[in-house]
Structure formats: C-alpha cells, structure tokens
Coordinates of C-alpha atoms and ligand atoms in Angstrom, one line a residue:
X1 CA -10.0 -27.3 28.3
X2 CA -8.0 -26.1 25.4
X3 CA -7.0 -22.5 25.5
X4 CA -9.0 -20.1 23.4
X5 CA -7.3 -18.6 20.3
X6 CA -6.3 -15.0 20.5
X7 CA -5.2 -12.9 17.5
X8 CA -4.0 -9.3 17.3
X9 CA -1.8 -7.2 15.1
X10 CA 0.1 -3.9 14.8
X11 CA 1.1 -2.0 11.8
X12 CA 4.9 -1.7 11.5
X13 CA 5.3 1.9 12.5
X14 CA 8.9 1.5 13.8
X15 CA 10.1 1.8 17.4
X16 CA 7.4 1.6 20.0
X17 CA 7.0 4.1 22.8
X18 CA 5.9 3.7 26.4
X19 CA 2.3 4.5 25.3
X20 CA 2.3 1.4 23.2
X21 CA 3.7 -0.5 26.2
X22 CA 1.0 0.7 28.6
X23 CA -1.8 0.5 26.0
X24 CA -1.1 -2.8 24.3
X25 CA 2.1 -4.6 24.6
X26 CA 2.1 -5.1 28.4
X27 CA -1.3 -6.6 28.1
X28 CA -0.3 -8.9 25.2
X29 CA 2.5 -10.2 27.3
X30 CA 0.1 -11.1 30.1
X31 CA -2.4 -12.7 27.8
X32 CA 0.1 -15.2 26.6
X33 CA -0.5 -17.5 29.5
X34 CA -4.2 -17.6 29.3
X35 CA -4.6 -17.9 25.5
X36 CA -3.1 -19.4 22.4
X37 CA -1.8 -16.2 20.9
X38 CA -1.1 -15.2 17.3
X39 CA 0.6 -11.9 17.1
X40 CA 1.1 -10.4 13.6
X41 CA 3.1 -7.5 12.2
X42 CA 0.6 -6.4 9.6
X43 CA 2.8 -5.0 6.9
X44 CA 0.0 -5.1 4.2
X45 CA -2.1 -2.9 6.4
X46 CA 0.8 -0.4 6.3
X47 CA 0.5 -0.3 2.6
X48 CA -3.2 0.7 2.6
X49 CA -2.2 4.3 3.3
X50 CA 1.6 4.2 2.9
X51 CA 2.1 2.5 -0.5
X52 CA 4.1 5.5 -1.7
X53 CA 6.6 5.4 1.2
X54 CA 7.7 1.8 1.5
X55 CA 11.4 2.2 2.0
X56 CA 11.1 2.2 5.7
X57 CA 8.9 -0.8 6.1
X58 CA 11.5 -3.5 6.4
X59 CA 13.4 -1.5 9.1
X60 CA 10.1 -0.8 10.9
X61 CA 9.2 -4.4 10.9
X62 CA 12.6 -5.3 12.4
X63 CA 12.3 -2.6 15.1
X64 CA 8.8 -3.7 16.0
X65 CA 9.8 -7.4 16.2
X66 CA 12.7 -6.3 18.4
X67 CA 10.5 -4.3 20.7
X68 CA 7.9 -7.1 21.0
X69 CA 10.5 -9.7 21.8
X70 CA 12.4 -7.6 24.3
X71 CA 9.1 -6.7 26.0
X72 CA 8.4 -10.3 26.7
X73 CA 6.3 -11.5 23.7
X74 CA 7.6 -15.0 23.8
X75 CA 8.0 -17.2 20.8
X76 CA 7.9 -20.2 23.1
X77 CA 4.3 -19.3 24.1
X78 CA 3.0 -17.3 21.1
X79 CA 3.1 -17.4 17.3
X80 CA 4.8 -14.3 16.1
X81 CA 4.8 -13.5 12.3
X82 CA 4.7 -11.0 9.6
X83 CA 1.4 -10.8 7.8
X84 CA 2.8 -10.9 4.3
X85 CA 4.6 -14.2 5.0
X86 CA 1.1 -15.8 5.1
X87 CA -0.2 -15.8 1.5
X88 CA -3.3 -17.5 2.7
X89 CA -4.4 -14.3 4.3
X90 CA -4.5 -12.6 0.9
X91 CA -6.4 -15.6 -0.5
X92 CA -8.9 -15.4 2.3
X93 CA -9.3 -11.7 1.8
X94 CA -10.0 -12.2 -1.9
X95 CA -12.6 -15.0 -1.3
X96 CA -14.3 -13.0 1.4
X97 CA -14.4 -9.9 -0.8
X98 CA -16.8 -11.8 -3.1
X99 CA -19.5 -11.9 -0.4
X100 CA -19.0 -8.5 1.3
X101 CA -21.3 -5.7 0.1
X102 CA -19.2 -2.6 -0.6
X103 CA -21.8 -0.6 1.4
X104 CA -20.7 -2.4 4.5
X105 CA -17.2 -1.2 4.0
X106 CA -18.2 2.3 3.1
X107 CA -20.2 2.7 6.3
X108 CA -17.5 1.5 8.7
X109 CA -17.1 4.8 10.7
X110 CA -13.3 4.7 10.6
X111 CA -13.3 4.8 6.8
X112 CA -14.7 8.3 6.2
X113 CA -13.1 9.7 9.3
X114 CA -9.6 8.5 8.5
X115 CA -10.0 9.5 4.9
X116 CA -10.8 13.0 5.8
X117 CA -8.1 13.1 8.5
X118 CA -5.4 11.9 6.1
X119 CA -6.6 14.2 3.3
X120 CA -6.3 17.2 5.7
X121 CA -2.8 16.1 6.7
X122 CA -1.5 15.5 3.2
X123 CA -3.0 18.7 1.9
X124 CA -1.3 20.7 4.6
X125 CA 2.0 19.1 3.7
X126 CA 1.5 19.7 0.1
X127 CA 0.3 23.3 0.3
X128 CA 3.0 24.2 2.9
X129 CA 5.7 22.9 0.7
X130 CA 4.7 25.0 -2.3
X131 CA 5.2 28.7 -2.6
X132 CA 1.8 30.2 -2.2
X133 CA 0.5 32.8 -4.5
X134 CA -2.6 34.2 -2.9
X135 CA -4.9 34.5 -5.9
X136 CA -4.7 30.9 -7.2
X137 CA -4.5 29.3 -3.8
X138 CA -8.2 28.2 -3.9
X139 CA -7.9 26.7 -7.4
X140 CA -4.7 24.9 -6.5
X141 CA -6.3 23.7 -3.3
X142 CA -9.2 22.2 -5.2
X143 CA -6.8 20.5 -7.7
X144 CA -4.6 19.2 -4.9
X145 CA -7.6 17.8 -3.1
X146 CA -8.8 15.9 -6.1
X147 CA -5.3 14.5 -6.7
X148 CA -4.7 13.5 -3.0
X149 CA -8.2 11.9 -2.9
X150 CA -7.2 9.7 -5.8
X151 CA -4.1 8.6 -4.0
X152 CA -5.9 7.9 -0.7
X153 CA -9.3 6.5 -1.6
X154 CA -8.0 3.2 -3.0
X155 CA -9.6 -0.2 -3.2
X156 CA -7.1 -1.4 -0.7
X157 CA -7.8 1.3 1.8
X158 CA -11.6 0.7 1.6
X159 CA -10.8 -3.0 2.2
X160 CA -8.7 -2.3 5.3
X161 CA -11.3 -3.9 7.7
X162 CA -11.7 -6.9 5.5
X163 CA -8.0 -7.5 5.5
X164 CA -8.1 -7.3 9.3
X165 CA -11.0 -9.8 9.2
X166 CA -8.9 -12.1 7.1
X167 CA -6.1 -11.8 9.7
X168 CA -8.4 -12.9 12.4
X169 CA -10.3 -15.6 10.5
X170 CA -7.3 -17.2 9.0
X171 CA -6.4 -18.5 12.4
X172 CA -9.9 -18.6 13.7
X173 CA -9.3 -16.0 16.3
X174 CA -11.9 -16.0 19.1
X175 CA -10.5 -13.1 21.2
X176 CA -9.0 -10.0 19.8
X177 CA -7.3 -7.5 22.1
X178 CA -7.7 -4.0 20.6
X179 CA -8.2 -0.4 21.6
X180 CA -11.6 1.4 21.5
X181 CA -10.9 2.7 18.0
X182 CA -11.0 -0.8 16.6
X183 CA -14.4 -1.8 17.8
X184 CA -16.2 -1.0 14.5
X185 CA -13.7 -3.3 12.7
X186 CA -14.5 -6.1 15.1
X187 CA -18.2 -5.6 14.6
X188 CA -17.6 -5.7 10.8
X189 CA -15.7 -8.9 11.2
X190 CA -18.6 -10.5 13.1
X191 CA -21.0 -9.5 10.3
X192 CA -18.7 -11.1 7.7
X193 CA -18.7 -14.3 9.7
X194 CA -22.4 -14.4 9.9
X195 CA -22.8 -13.7 6.2
X196 CA -20.4 -16.4 5.3
X197 CA -22.2 -18.9 7.5
X198 CA -25.6 -17.9 6.1
X199 CA -24.5 -18.1 2.5
X200 CA -22.7 -21.4 2.7
X201 CA -24.9 -22.9 5.4
X202 CA -22.0 -24.1 7.4
X203 CA -20.5 -22.7 10.6
X204 CA -16.7 -22.5 10.3
X205 CA -15.6 -19.5 12.3
X206 CA -16.1 -18.3 15.8
X207 CA -17.5 -14.8 15.9
X208 CA -14.4 -12.9 17.1
X209 CA -14.9 -11.0 20.4
X210 CA -12.9 -7.9 21.2
X211 CA -11.0 -7.7 24.5
X212 CA -10.8 -4.0 25.2
X213 CA -7.4 -3.2 26.5
X214 CA -7.8 -0.2 28.7
X215 CA -5.7 2.2 26.8
X216 CA -4.9 5.0 29.1
X217 CA -4.3 8.5 27.7
X218 CA -0.6 8.7 27.7
X219 CA 0.7 12.2 27.2
X220 CA 3.9 12.8 25.3
X221 CA 6.7 15.2 26.4
X222 CA 4.7 18.1 25.1
X223 CA 1.4 17.1 26.8
X224 CA -0.3 16.0 23.7
X225 CA -1.1 12.4 23.1
X226 CA 2.1 10.4 22.7
X227 CA 2.5 9.7 19.1
X228 CA 5.1 9.1 16.5
X229 CA 3.8 11.8 14.3
X230 CA 4.1 14.4 17.1
X231 CA 7.7 13.5 17.8
X232 CA 6.9 13.5 21.5
X233 CA 7.5 9.9 22.5
X234 CA 9.7 8.2 25.0
X235 CA 10.7 5.0 23.3
X236 CA 10.9 1.6 25.0
X237 CA 14.5 1.3 23.7
X238 CA 15.7 4.8 24.7
X239 CA 19.0 4.7 26.7
X240 CA 19.1 6.4 30.1
X241 CA 20.7 9.6 28.7
X242 CA 17.9 9.9 26.2
X243 CA 15.3 9.3 28.9
X244 CA 16.8 11.9 31.1
X245 CA 16.8 14.4 28.3
X246 CA 13.2 13.8 27.3
X247 CA 12.0 13.8 30.9
X248 CA 13.8 17.1 31.4
X249 CA 11.9 18.6 28.4
X250 CA 8.5 17.3 29.5
X251 CA 5.9 20.0 30.3
X252 CA 4.8 20.2 33.9
X253 CA 2.3 22.3 35.8
X254 CA 2.8 25.8 34.3
X255 CA 1.8 27.4 37.6
X256 CA 4.7 25.7 39.4
X257 CA 7.7 27.8 38.5
X258 CA 10.1 27.1 41.3
X259 CA 10.5 24.9 44.2
X260 CA 8.3 26.1 47.0
X261 CA 5.4 26.8 44.6
X262 CA 2.6 24.3 45.3
X263 CA 2.0 22.1 42.2
X264 CA -1.0 20.2 40.8
X265 CA 0.1 16.6 40.2
X266 CA -3.3 15.8 38.7
X267 CA -2.5 17.9 35.7
X268 CA 1.2 17.1 35.5
X269 CA 2.6 14.9 32.7
X270 CA 5.5 13.8 34.9
X271 CA 3.1 12.7 37.7
X272 CA 1.2 10.7 35.1
X273 CA 4.2 8.6 34.4
X274 CA 5.0 8.3 38.1
X275 CA 1.6 6.8 38.7
X276 CA 2.3 4.1 36.1
X277 CA 5.9 3.3 36.7
X278 CA 6.9 4.4 40.3
X279 CA 6.5 2.5 43.5
X280 CA 3.4 3.2 45.6
X281 CA 5.5 5.0 48.2
X282 CA 7.3 7.2 45.6
X283 CA 3.9 8.1 44.1
X284 CA 2.5 9.1 47.5
X285 CA 5.6 11.0 48.4
X286 CA 5.7 12.8 45.1
X287 CA 2.0 13.8 45.3
X288 CA 2.3 15.2 48.9
X289 CA 5.6 17.0 48.3
X290 CA 4.6 18.5 45.0
X291 CA 1.3 19.8 46.5
X292 CA 3.0 21.3 49.5
X293 CA 5.8 22.7 47.3
X294 CA 8.7 21.1 49.1
X295 CA 9.5 19.0 46.0
X296 CA 10.8 20.9 42.9
X297 CA 10.2 19.8 39.4
X298 CA 13.9 19.3 38.7
X299 CA 14.2 16.7 41.5
X300 CA 10.9 15.1 40.7
X301 CA 12.1 14.7 37.1
X302 CA 15.3 13.2 38.3
X303 CA 13.4 10.6 40.3
X304 CA 11.2 9.7 37.4
X305 CA 14.1 9.4 34.9
X306 CA 15.7 7.0 37.3
X307 CA 12.6 4.9 37.7
X308 CA 12.0 4.8 33.9
X309 CA 15.6 3.9 33.2
X310 CA 15.5 1.1 35.8
X311 CA 12.2 -0.2 34.5
X312 CA 13.3 -0.2 30.9
X313 CA 16.8 -1.7 31.7
X314 CA 15.9 -5.4 31.4
X315 CA 14.0 -4.6 28.1
X316 CA 17.0 -2.8 26.8
X317 CA 19.3 -5.6 27.8
X318 CA 17.1 -8.1 26.0
X319 CA 17.2 -6.0 23.0
X320 CA 20.9 -5.8 23.0
X321 CA 21.2 -9.6 23.3
X322 CA 18.9 -10.0 20.3
X323 CA 20.9 -7.5 18.3
X324 CA 24.1 -9.6 19.0
X325 CA 22.5 -12.5 17.1
X326 CA 20.7 -10.9 14.2
X327 CA 19.8 -14.3 12.9
X328 CA 17.6 -15.0 15.9
X329 CA 14.8 -12.5 14.9
X330 CA 14.5 -13.8 11.4
X331 CA 14.4 -17.3 12.7
X332 CA 11.7 -16.6 15.2
X333 CA 9.7 -14.8 12.5
X334 CA 10.2 -17.7 10.1
X335 CA 9.1 -20.3 12.6
X336 CA 6.1 -18.2 13.5
X337 CA 5.2 -17.8 9.8
X338 CA 5.4 -21.6 9.3
X339 CA 3.0 -22.1 12.2
X340 CA 0.6 -19.4 11.1
X341 CA 0.6 -20.8 7.5
X342 CA -0.1 -24.2 8.7
X343 CA -3.2 -23.0 10.6
X344 CA -4.3 -20.7 7.8
X345 CA -4.0 -23.6 5.3
X346 CA -6.3 -25.7 7.3
X347 CA -8.8 -22.9 7.6
X348 CA -8.8 -22.3 3.8
X349 CA -9.3 -26.0 3.2
X350 CA -12.5 -25.9 5.2
X351 CA -13.6 -22.7 3.5
X352 CA -13.0 -24.1 0.0
X353 CA -14.9 -27.2 0.9
X354 CA -17.8 -25.2 2.2
X355 CA -17.8 -23.0 -0.9
X356 CA -17.5 -25.9 -3.3
X357 CA -14.1 -24.9 -4.6
X358 CA -12.7 -28.3 -4.7
Ligands
LIG401 N1 -6.2 -2.3 12.5 C1 -5.4 -2.6 13.7 C2 -4.9 -1.2 14.3 O1 -4.7 -0.3 13.6 C3 -4.3 -3.4 13.4 C4 -4.7 -4.8 13.0 C5 -4.6 -5.4 11.7 C6 -5.3 -5.8 13.8 N2 -5.0 -6.7 11.7 C7 -5.5 -6.9 13.0 C8 -5.7 -5.8 15.1 C9 -6.1 -8.1 13.5 C10 -6.3 -7.0 15.6 C11 -6.5 -8.1 14.8 O2 -4.7 -1.2 15.5

C-alpha cells in the first residue's frame, strides 16, 4: 500500500523552543516513517499579520529550517520547502477564492478572536509609546483603534484559512498534524473540498483529516505558556551555559524556600521538564526527594540543566555541522521546492481540467 500523504506547516517565527519540540516537531519526526510528508515553512502566512515587519522573515526562515533539520526532519524522507517557492499555491488560492463564500471565512472562529487579540496587543503598544494626556485619551484611543483595524483586517488576513487550504490541497494532503487551535481551519478546508467537488462534479481531493498532536501545556521560565512573545523560552539551539542560566531563573514552588522545605512537584515548572526529559528513575527520585524536602531546588535545577544539555547536544551538533556548510540548507530547500512544485503542478492540471480552464 502506498503511504498516505501528510502535509503540515509552521509560520517562520524564528528559533524554535522546547515547547515546539514537545508539541509538534518531535511528532513530525516520528511521522516521517509512516507517511509521505510535506513540511512547509509558510512565509506567506507570516505576511497576513506581519506585512509591515518583513525584515526578519528571511532570517527566521533560515533559523526554522536549521531547527527542523537538526531535530531530525530528514530531507531523504520528507519534502521540505518554503511556501513562497511554490507559486502554484498562490494560483490555487486564487482559483479557490472564486468559490468560497466570504461568510465562511468570516465565521471561522479564529478570525474574530485573533483580530480582537491582535488589535488589543497593537493598541497597547501604540498607546504605551505615546505620552498620554488624560483628557484626550479616549478620543485618541478611538482613532488609534480605527487605524489599527484598517491595518489588521485585510483581505489577506481574512483569507488565512483559505491559504492554508491551498497549502494542503496543492499536494493533496490527506493527513494534517496540527494542534487543537487549528481544528476550525481543517473543518473549513474540508468544506472547501466538498464545495469544489459539488460545483465541478468531479472528485479530485481527499478530505484532509487532522491528526491532533497532543500539545502539552509547556510552561516557560516564568510559568506562563512558553512563547516567543513572552520571552520565556528555552530554545532548542541554546548552548549549555544558556540552558543553565534559564533553568536557574525558572520559577519553582513558591512555598519551597530552602532545602528541607517539602515541595510540590505537581505545580513546579522544573518538575514539568523533568517529566518530559529525564529518565524514569530520575523523575521518581526527584519527586520523592522534593516532597520529603531532602532535595533542594538548586540541586534539582542542576540535574535538569544537565539532562537538557545532554538531550539537546546531538541537535546542537547537527546544527553546527549544517552551519559549517551554509549551502546545504539552501540546497535542501531548493530540492524540496522542486518536488513540491512538481506535485502542485499536477494538482493544478487536474483542477483546470475539471474547471474547464484549458
Ligand atoms: N495555520 C497553521 C498554524 O498557525 C500553520 C499552517 C499554514 C499550516 N499552512 C498549513 C498547518 C497547512 C498545517 C497545514 O499553526
């Protein structure tokens, strides 16, 4: 039996942290043996909200490719490419846009939520940076709001889920590993497939199924969700000194102040990492000795920093190797793009035939 096609993507946000590894990348790596995988760095998606800050995108793409490759996403097994290298995705997005009711896009739950969330963020930044005169704050807030809304509520942003659909359909993806937050986008993609088949009376695409990657809540060094925007991440590429520093800063059980105080591993961020990265015996030992107080946080952190450094060492080495031959990454991405273009071209041929565009 031929392997099923799998497609997934990440926006190029720069260096990945261990939350990405536990939530997605580790999973992607395993899936490579079971499926024919297409993994895409979706740089057009980054533009949907970030079209005014594009300087960092090329560097972010590079960092992301480096992280993927060093974590074991393997070009011998998977097709790895940058979305914007595949013009057929844009063409498909355009053709599909003709048949998708705008109401479908407007009711995707992530649309309004994200718009409000982004609006709040940007407004805070804007209002914080201006000297505030109390009386006209309200007036200025209203004006700022209108202006920001114009920047945010673009045609491209509304079309985000359709662009994602085009990513998947361009290679006829059947399986799409994603987190919980992406389920509405997958539901949307399936609706688009059904509409296409209904309108042109020809079945071309599989209805893409989500494969929920169990994304655990990964706390950052401050206990909030690990996220680039909170600046609380431990990066996959962090060297041992950096790991040590970050682990040292990580918030533990506030009731455990000194060695001897009994701790509560179940609420401790450090113990959270232990459970994911340490050996079973170290996890057990840590739990027992934290609870009975014989293990202090300083030593517990030392153990964890060691484990993390060891775990990430092979990844770091791979990264350094890749950096020694900077041409390798571009080559891999070029080869991947050629492969993805070939597949997407075939898909578009079928679509154009079905839609009488020949
Ligand atoms: N929207 C996805 C996210 O934010 C990224 C993405 C873009 C994607 N295109 C995709 C995921 C295609 C899966 C398949 O996580």
